[in-house]
Amino acid sequence: MAGFHPDTAESGSEGASSLTPITVALIGMLVMSAVLNYVDRLTTSALAPTLKAEFSLNDTQWGWVNSAFALAYIFSSVFGGAWIDRVGVRKGLMISSLIWSLAAMGHAFATGFKSLCFWRMLLALGEGPGIPCMLKGMRRLMPPRMRDTGTGLIFAGGAAGALIAPLCVIPIATHFHSWQAAFLTTGGMGMLWLPIWIALAFRSNVPLGPAEIKLTAGNDTAPQPLRWSSLALWATLAAVFFTVAPTVYANNFLSLHLTKSFGLTQEVVGHYMWQPFLAVDIGQLIGGFAATFLLTRGFTYLNARRLVMSIGFIGATLILGMAHEKEVQAALNWLIASRFYTRPRIRC
């Protein structure tokens, strides 16, 4: 299997940064890591009706279970990104994956509200550095003009994990008559991923360590100082803020909505939950390839990203149509449309 040439890996030349068998294998491992990340993250959501009944949780307590993850994730992602810069992608993703896989399995030993919150926070501690690590790894492995596609692949992997979660978690819990079995299975998949990552990423000629690497920037101009007075910056932050809520709803509360509003059972919920996440997956891939395609049509990096982001922000508002539907599939169609448009703009 071919590897990196040390000189070409450091040079940042777009031609020298072409894909090789080892880079393709590592890219595949990064995407698989994103899949496992979201499967573990959304196992709790897929089993929400069962867990609420098992531990006699009210809606407020269930909200805190999800908030426990979110609060820990805020800090672990920020500080985790700085930590990844110090230890490198290969070691950082190994440690991060180990922690979140063990935490995912640990959910099986929850005995009530407090312990469930504990395992959610420990899961966030491991997963927080994960996405920054995957994105950094993808930037180092992808040729410069393919980095938008690479970023899209990472988020598409996450969306695939969200799609897979209800399709595998609910049947496992149903088959074994045990919600604990679902957590042990999903967390165990990460433990199987680890030795393959170690075998591939810990080669000395693979540029995934903490050392600095000079890479060609995937942009039209040299990096500019961040201007807090920039209208474009605050408009983007505002748009992101208002489109995060639908993501939180879809990831954490969709199964409860389907059971309460449409009277679906836990088993039937799995037949519907995958649909919005498939839309996310398709939208993420299209968004990633769209930016790359626009570059080949003469668009600048900035204008290509502006166009994809603008369409995504506007399309995300389609979720509002969901509130007026009385039939489950009709309501989901609005959510599906909004999720298709929401994710491509995050990739940019």
Short mmCIF file of N, CA and C in Angstrom, two decimals, residues 111-244:
data_model
loop_
_atom_site.label_atom_id
_atom_site.label_comp_id
_atom_site.label_asym_id
_atom_site.label_seq_id
_atom_site.Cartn_x
_atom_site.Cartn_y
_atom_site.Cartn_z
N THR A 111 -28.95 4.06 36.25
CA THR A 111 -30.00 3.58 37.16
C THR A 111 -31.07 4.64 37.42
N GLY A 112 -30.90 5.82 36.86
CA GLY A 112 -31.87 6.87 37.10
C GLY A 112 -31.44 8.17 36.46
N PHE A 113 -32.12 9.25 36.84
CA PHE A 113 -31.89 10.56 36.23
C PHE A 113 -30.45 11.03 36.38
N LYS A 114 -29.89 10.98 37.58
CA LYS A 114 -28.55 11.52 37.81
C LYS A 114 -27.48 10.71 37.09
N SER A 115 -27.58 9.41 37.14
CA SER A 115 -26.55 8.60 36.48
C SER A 115 -26.66 8.72 34.96
N LEU A 116 -27.88 8.88 34.43
CA LEU A 116 -28.04 9.07 33.00
C LEU A 116 -27.40 10.39 32.58
N CYS A 117 -27.58 11.43 33.38
CA CYS A 117 -26.93 12.72 33.10
C CYS A 117 -25.41 12.57 33.14
N PHE A 118 -24.92 11.79 34.09
CA PHE A 118 -23.46 11.59 34.21
C PHE A 118 -22.90 10.96 32.94
N TRP A 119 -23.53 9.90 32.46
CA TRP A 119 -23.02 9.22 31.27
C TRP A 119 -23.14 10.09 30.04
N ARG A 120 -24.19 10.93 29.97
CA ARG A 120 -24.32 11.86 28.85
C ARG A 120 -23.18 12.88 28.85
N MET A 121 -22.82 13.36 30.04
CA MET A 121 -21.73 14.33 30.13
C MET A 121 -20.39 13.68 29.78
N LEU A 122 -20.19 12.44 30.21
CA LEU A 122 -18.94 11.75 29.89
C LEU A 122 -18.87 11.47 28.38
N LEU A 123 -20.00 11.16 27.77
CA LEU A 123 -20.04 10.98 26.33
C LEU A 123 -19.64 12.27 25.62
N ALA A 124 -20.15 13.40 26.09
CA ALA A 124 -19.81 14.70 25.50
C ALA A 124 -18.34 15.02 25.68
N LEU A 125 -17.78 14.62 26.82
CA LEU A 125 -16.35 14.84 27.07
C LEU A 125 -15.50 14.15 26.01
N GLY A 126 -15.91 12.95 25.61
CA GLY A 126 -15.17 12.25 24.58
C GLY A 126 -15.48 12.73 23.18
N GLU A 127 -16.74 13.04 22.92
CA GLU A 127 -17.13 13.42 21.56
C GLU A 127 -16.75 14.85 21.21
N GLY A 128 -16.63 15.73 22.20
CA GLY A 128 -16.33 17.13 21.93
C GLY A 128 -15.10 17.34 21.06
N PRO A 129 -13.96 16.71 21.38
CA PRO A 129 -12.78 16.89 20.52
C PRO A 129 -12.88 16.10 19.22
N GLY A 130 -13.84 15.20 19.11
CA GLY A 130 -13.90 14.29 17.97
C GLY A 130 -14.09 14.98 16.64
N ILE A 131 -15.14 15.81 16.52
CA ILE A 131 -15.42 16.46 15.24
C ILE A 131 -14.29 17.39 14.82
N PRO A 132 -13.75 18.28 15.70
CA PRO A 132 -12.60 19.09 15.29
C PRO A 132 -11.42 18.23 14.83
N CYS A 133 -11.24 17.09 15.50
CA CYS A 133 -10.15 16.19 15.13
C CYS A 133 -10.37 15.59 13.74
N MET A 134 -11.59 15.16 13.46
CA MET A 134 -11.89 14.59 12.15
C MET A 134 -11.71 15.63 11.05
N LEU A 135 -12.17 16.85 11.31
CA LEU A 135 -12.05 17.91 10.30
C LEU A 135 -10.59 18.27 10.05
N LYS A 136 -9.80 18.32 11.13
CA LYS A 136 -8.38 18.62 10.95
C LYS A 136 -7.69 17.50 10.18
N GLY A 137 -8.05 16.27 10.51
CA GLY A 137 -7.48 15.15 9.78
C GLY A 137 -7.84 15.19 8.31
N MET A 138 -9.08 15.54 8.01
CA MET A 138 -9.51 15.61 6.62
C MET A 138 -8.76 16.72 5.88
N ARG A 139 -8.54 17.86 6.53
CA ARG A 139 -7.80 18.95 5.88
C ARG A 139 -6.38 18.52 5.56
N ARG A 140 -5.78 17.69 6.41
CA ARG A 140 -4.41 17.28 6.17
C ARG A 140 -4.30 16.17 5.12
N LEU A 141 -5.36 15.45 4.90
CA LEU A 141 -5.31 14.33 3.97
C LEU A 141 -5.83 14.69 2.58
N MET A 142 -6.75 15.64 2.50
CA MET A 142 -7.38 15.98 1.22
C MET A 142 -6.53 16.97 0.42
N PRO A 143 -6.49 16.85 -0.92
CA PRO A 143 -5.92 17.91 -1.75
C PRO A 143 -6.68 19.21 -1.51
N PRO A 144 -6.01 20.37 -1.62
CA PRO A 144 -6.64 21.65 -1.25
C PRO A 144 -8.00 21.90 -1.86
N ARG A 145 -8.18 21.64 -3.17
CA ARG A 145 -9.45 21.98 -3.81
C ARG A 145 -10.54 20.97 -3.51
N MET A 146 -10.21 19.92 -2.77
CA MET A 146 -11.21 18.92 -2.39
C MET A 146 -11.57 19.00 -0.92
N ARG A 147 -11.08 20.03 -0.22
CA ARG A 147 -11.32 20.07 1.23
C ARG A 147 -12.77 20.38 1.58
N ASP A 148 -13.46 21.13 0.76
CA ASP A 148 -14.89 21.33 1.01
C ASP A 148 -15.63 20.00 0.88
N THR A 149 -15.25 19.21 -0.11
CA THR A 149 -15.84 17.88 -0.26
C THR A 149 -15.50 17.01 0.94
N GLY A 150 -14.27 17.10 1.41
CA GLY A 150 -13.86 16.32 2.57
C GLY A 150 -14.64 16.69 3.82
N THR A 151 -14.84 17.98 4.01
CA THR A 151 -15.63 18.43 5.16
C THR A 151 -17.06 17.94 5.04
N GLY A 152 -17.59 17.99 3.81
CA GLY A 152 -18.93 17.47 3.58
C GLY A 152 -19.03 16.00 3.90
N LEU A 153 -17.98 15.23 3.61
CA LEU A 153 -17.99 13.80 3.91
C LEU A 153 -18.05 13.54 5.41
N ILE A 154 -17.35 14.38 6.20
CA ILE A 154 -17.39 14.20 7.65
C ILE A 154 -18.80 14.43 8.18
N PHE A 155 -19.43 15.52 7.77
CA PHE A 155 -20.77 15.80 8.25
C PHE A 155 -21.79 14.82 7.67
N ALA A 156 -21.53 14.34 6.44
CA ALA A 156 -22.40 13.31 5.89
C ALA A 156 -22.28 12.03 6.69
N GLY A 157 -21.06 11.73 7.16
CA GLY A 157 -20.87 10.57 8.02
C GLY A 157 -21.65 10.70 9.31
N GLY A 158 -21.65 11.92 9.89
CA GLY A 158 -22.44 12.15 11.09
C GLY A 158 -23.93 11.96 10.82
N ALA A 159 -24.38 12.48 9.67
CA ALA A 159 -25.79 12.32 9.32
C ALA A 159 -26.13 10.86 9.07
N ALA A 160 -25.19 10.11 8.49
CA ALA A 160 -25.42 8.68 8.28
C ALA A 160 -25.55 7.97 9.61
N GLY A 161 -24.73 8.38 10.59
CA GLY A 161 -24.84 7.79 11.92
C GLY A 161 -26.19 8.08 12.55
N ALA A 162 -26.67 9.31 12.34
CA ALA A 162 -27.99 9.67 12.87
C ALA A 162 -29.08 8.87 12.18
N LEU A 163 -28.89 8.58 10.90
CA LEU A 163 -29.86 7.77 10.16
C LEU A 163 -29.84 6.32 10.64
N ILE A 164 -28.63 5.80 10.85
CA ILE A 164 -28.48 4.40 11.24
C ILE A 164 -29.00 4.14 12.65
N ALA A 165 -28.82 5.13 13.54
CA ALA A 165 -29.14 4.93 14.96
C ALA A 165 -30.53 4.33 15.19
N PRO A 166 -31.61 4.98 14.72
CA PRO A 166 -32.93 4.38 15.00
C PRO A 166 -33.16 3.06 14.27
N LEU A 167 -32.50 2.88 13.12
CA LEU A 167 -32.70 1.66 12.34
C LEU A 167 -32.04 0.44 12.99
N CYS A 168 -30.98 0.67 13.78
CA CYS A 168 -30.32 -0.46 14.42
C CYS A 168 -30.58 -0.52 15.92
N VAL A 169 -30.69 0.64 16.57
CA VAL A 169 -30.83 0.68 18.02
C VAL A 169 -32.17 0.10 18.47
N ILE A 170 -33.25 0.56 17.85
CA ILE A 170 -34.58 0.09 18.27
C ILE A 170 -34.77 -1.40 18.01
N PRO A 171 -34.38 -1.93 16.83
CA PRO A 171 -34.49 -3.38 16.64
C PRO A 171 -33.65 -4.19 17.62
N ILE A 172 -32.45 -3.71 17.96
CA ILE A 172 -31.62 -4.43 18.93
C ILE A 172 -32.31 -4.48 20.29
N ALA A 173 -32.80 -3.31 20.73
CA ALA A 173 -33.49 -3.26 22.02
C ALA A 173 -34.74 -4.14 22.02
N THR A 174 -35.44 -4.15 20.90
CA THR A 174 -36.66 -4.96 20.80
C THR A 174 -36.34 -6.45 20.76
N HIS A 175 -35.31 -6.82 19.99
CA HIS A 175 -34.96 -8.23 19.85
C HIS A 175 -34.51 -8.85 21.17
N PHE A 176 -33.67 -8.10 21.91
CA PHE A 176 -33.14 -8.63 23.16
C PHE A 176 -34.01 -8.26 24.37
N HIS A 177 -35.09 -7.52 24.10
CA HIS A 177 -35.95 -7.06 25.18
C HIS A 177 -35.13 -6.33 26.25
N SER A 178 -34.17 -5.54 25.77
CA SER A 178 -33.24 -4.87 26.68
C SER A 178 -32.68 -3.61 26.02
N TRP A 179 -33.00 -2.46 26.60
CA TRP A 179 -32.41 -1.22 26.08
C TRP A 179 -30.92 -1.18 26.38
N GLN A 180 -30.48 -1.89 27.42
CA GLN A 180 -29.05 -1.93 27.74
C GLN A 180 -28.24 -2.54 26.60
N ALA A 181 -28.81 -3.55 25.94
CA ALA A 181 -28.11 -4.22 24.85
C ALA A 181 -27.81 -3.26 23.70
N ALA A 182 -28.69 -2.32 23.48
CA ALA A 182 -28.48 -1.34 22.41
C ALA A 182 -27.26 -0.48 22.70
N PHE A 183 -27.13 0.00 23.93
CA PHE A 183 -25.97 0.83 24.29
C PHE A 183 -24.67 0.03 24.23
N LEU A 184 -24.69 -1.20 24.70
CA LEU A 184 -23.49 -2.03 24.68
C LEU A 184 -23.05 -2.32 23.25
N THR A 185 -24.01 -2.51 22.37
CA THR A 185 -23.69 -2.80 20.97
C THR A 185 -23.11 -1.58 20.26
N THR A 186 -23.77 -0.44 20.39
CA THR A 186 -23.30 0.75 19.67
C THR A 186 -21.95 1.22 20.20
N GLY A 187 -21.78 1.21 21.53
CA GLY A 187 -20.48 1.57 22.09
C GLY A 187 -19.40 0.58 21.70
N GLY A 188 -19.75 -0.69 21.62
CA GLY A 188 -18.78 -1.71 21.25
C GLY A 188 -18.26 -1.57 19.84
N MET A 189 -19.05 -0.99 18.94
CA MET A 189 -18.59 -0.79 17.56
C MET A 189 -17.39 0.15 17.53
N GLY A 190 -17.37 1.13 18.41
CA GLY A 190 -16.22 2.03 18.49
C GLY A 190 -14.96 1.32 18.95
N MET A 191 -15.12 0.35 19.83
CA MET A 191 -13.98 -0.42 20.30
C MET A 191 -13.40 -1.28 19.18
N LEU A 192 -14.22 -1.69 18.24
CA LEU A 192 -13.74 -2.45 17.08
C LEU A 192 -13.03 -1.54 16.09
N TRP A 193 -13.45 -0.26 16.02
CA TRP A 193 -12.84 0.70 15.10
C TRP A 193 -11.42 1.06 15.54
N LEU A 194 -11.16 1.11 16.84
CA LEU A 194 -9.90 1.61 17.38
C LEU A 194 -8.65 0.89 16.87
N PRO A 195 -8.57 -0.44 16.92
CA PRO A 195 -7.32 -1.08 16.47
C PRO A 195 -7.02 -0.84 14.99
N ILE A 196 -8.05 -0.69 14.16
CA ILE A 196 -7.80 -0.42 12.74
C ILE A 196 -7.22 0.98 12.58
N TRP A 197 -7.76 1.95 13.33
CA TRP A 197 -7.24 3.31 13.30
C TRP A 197 -5.78 3.33 13.74
N ILE A 198 -5.46 2.63 14.81
CA ILE A 198 -4.09 2.60 15.32
C ILE A 198 -3.15 2.02 14.28
N ALA A 199 -3.57 0.94 13.61
CA ALA A 199 -2.72 0.30 12.61
C ALA A 199 -2.45 1.22 11.42
N LEU A 200 -3.42 2.04 11.02
CA LEU A 200 -3.26 2.90 9.86
C LEU A 200 -2.64 4.25 10.18
N ALA A 201 -3.10 4.88 11.25
CA ALA A 201 -2.73 6.27 11.52
C ALA A 201 -1.38 6.43 12.20
N PHE A 202 -0.90 5.39 12.87
CA PHE A 202 0.33 5.53 13.64
C PHE A 202 1.56 5.15 12.82
N ARG A 203 1.48 5.35 11.53
CA ARG A 203 2.65 5.20 10.67
C ARG A 203 3.43 6.51 10.67
N SER A 204 4.74 6.41 10.66
CA SER A 204 5.57 7.61 10.78
C SER A 204 5.45 8.54 9.59
N ASN A 205 5.07 8.02 8.42
CA ASN A 205 4.99 8.87 7.23
C ASN A 205 3.59 9.41 6.97
N VAL A 206 2.69 9.28 7.94
CA VAL A 206 1.35 9.83 7.82
C VAL A 206 1.28 11.13 8.61
N PRO A 207 0.94 12.26 7.96
CA PRO A 207 1.01 13.58 8.62
C PRO A 207 -0.20 13.88 9.52
N LEU A 208 -0.38 13.06 10.54
CA LEU A 208 -1.50 13.27 11.46
C LEU A 208 -1.03 13.50 12.89
N GLY A 209 0.25 13.87 13.03
CA GLY A 209 0.78 14.17 14.35
C GLY A 209 0.64 15.64 14.68
N PRO A 210 1.24 16.09 15.79
CA PRO A 210 1.11 17.49 16.21
C PRO A 210 2.01 18.46 15.46
N ALA A 211 2.96 17.94 14.66
CA ALA A 211 3.89 18.83 13.97
C ALA A 211 3.16 19.70 12.96
N GLU A 212 3.69 20.90 12.76
CA GLU A 212 3.10 21.82 11.79
C GLU A 212 3.37 21.31 10.38
N ILE A 213 2.38 21.47 9.52
CA ILE A 213 2.53 21.09 8.11
C ILE A 213 2.09 22.26 7.25
N LYS A 214 2.89 22.60 6.29
CA LYS A 214 2.56 23.70 5.39
C LYS A 214 1.66 23.17 4.30
N LEU A 215 0.42 23.67 4.27
CA LEU A 215 -0.55 23.23 3.28
C LEU A 215 -1.06 24.42 2.48
N THR A 216 -1.36 24.18 1.24
CA THR A 216 -1.95 25.22 0.41
C THR A 216 -3.33 25.57 0.94
N ALA A 217 -3.57 26.84 1.16
CA ALA A 217 -4.86 27.26 1.72
C ALA A 217 -5.96 27.07 0.72
N GLY A 218 -7.10 26.55 1.20
CA GLY A 218 -8.26 26.39 0.33
C GLY A 218 -9.05 27.67 0.29
N ASN A 219 -8.45 28.75 -0.18
CA ASN A 219 -9.12 30.04 -0.19
C ASN A 219 -8.54 30.88 -1.32
N ASP A 220 -9.14 32.02 -1.58
CA ASP A 220 -8.69 32.87 -2.68
C ASP A 220 -7.62 33.86 -2.24
N THR A 221 -7.60 34.20 -0.98
CA THR A 221 -6.69 35.22 -0.47
C THR A 221 -6.01 34.72 0.78
N ALA A 222 -5.00 35.42 1.22
CA ALA A 222 -4.33 35.09 2.47
C ALA A 222 -5.29 35.31 3.63
N PRO A 223 -5.13 34.56 4.74
CA PRO A 223 -6.02 34.74 5.90
C PRO A 223 -6.03 36.19 6.37
N GLN A 224 -7.20 36.69 6.70
CA GLN A 224 -7.36 38.06 7.17
C GLN A 224 -7.73 38.06 8.65
N PRO A 225 -7.37 39.13 9.37
CA PRO A 225 -7.74 39.22 10.79
C PRO A 225 -9.26 39.21 10.96
N LEU A 226 -9.73 38.57 12.03
CA LEU A 226 -11.16 38.53 12.31
C LEU A 226 -11.63 39.92 12.71
N ARG A 227 -12.66 40.42 12.03
CA ARG A 227 -13.20 41.74 12.32
C ARG A 227 -14.56 41.59 12.98
N TRP A 228 -14.63 41.90 14.25
CA TRP A 228 -15.87 41.75 15.00
C TRP A 228 -16.93 42.75 14.56
N SER A 229 -16.51 43.77 13.82
CA SER A 229 -17.47 44.75 13.32
C SER A 229 -18.08 44.33 11.97
N SER A 230 -17.66 43.18 11.46
CA SER A 230 -18.12 42.72 10.15
C SER A 230 -19.60 42.34 10.20
N LEU A 231 -20.40 42.95 9.34
CA LEU A 231 -21.83 42.63 9.24
C LEU A 231 -22.02 41.19 8.78
N ALA A 232 -21.16 40.73 7.86
CA ALA A 232 -21.27 39.36 7.36
C ALA A 232 -21.06 38.35 8.48
N LEU A 233 -20.12 38.64 9.38
CA LEU A 233 -19.87 37.74 10.50
C LEU A 233 -21.09 37.60 11.39
N TRP A 234 -21.68 38.73 11.77
CA TRP A 234 -22.83 38.68 12.68
C TRP A 234 -24.08 38.13 12.00
N ALA A 235 -24.22 38.39 10.71
CA ALA A 235 -25.36 37.82 9.98
C ALA A 235 -25.24 36.29 9.94
N THR A 236 -24.03 35.79 9.73
CA THR A 236 -23.81 34.35 9.70
C THR A 236 -24.06 33.74 11.07
N LEU A 237 -23.55 34.38 12.13
CA LEU A 237 -23.76 33.86 13.48
C LEU A 237 -25.25 33.84 13.84
N ALA A 238 -25.97 34.88 13.45
CA ALA A 238 -27.41 34.93 13.73
C ALA A 238 -28.14 33.82 12.99
N ALA A 239 -27.78 33.60 11.72
CA ALA A 239 -28.43 32.55 10.95
C ALA A 239 -28.14 31.17 11.53
N VAL A 240 -26.89 30.96 11.96
CA VAL A 240 -26.54 29.69 12.59
C VAL A 240 -27.34 29.51 13.88
N PHE A 241 -27.44 30.58 14.68
CA PHE A 241 -28.16 30.51 15.96
C PHE A 241 -29.61 30.07 15.75
N PHE A 242 -30.26 30.64 14.76
CA PHE A 242 -31.68 30.36 14.57
C PHE A 242 -31.93 29.02 13.87
N THR A 243 -30.90 28.45 13.27
CA THR A 243 -31.10 27.14 12.64
C THR A 243 -30.56 26.00 13.50
N VAL A 244 -29.99 26.30 14.65
CA VAL A 244 -29.54 25.24 15.56
C VAL A 244 -30.73 24.57 16.24
#
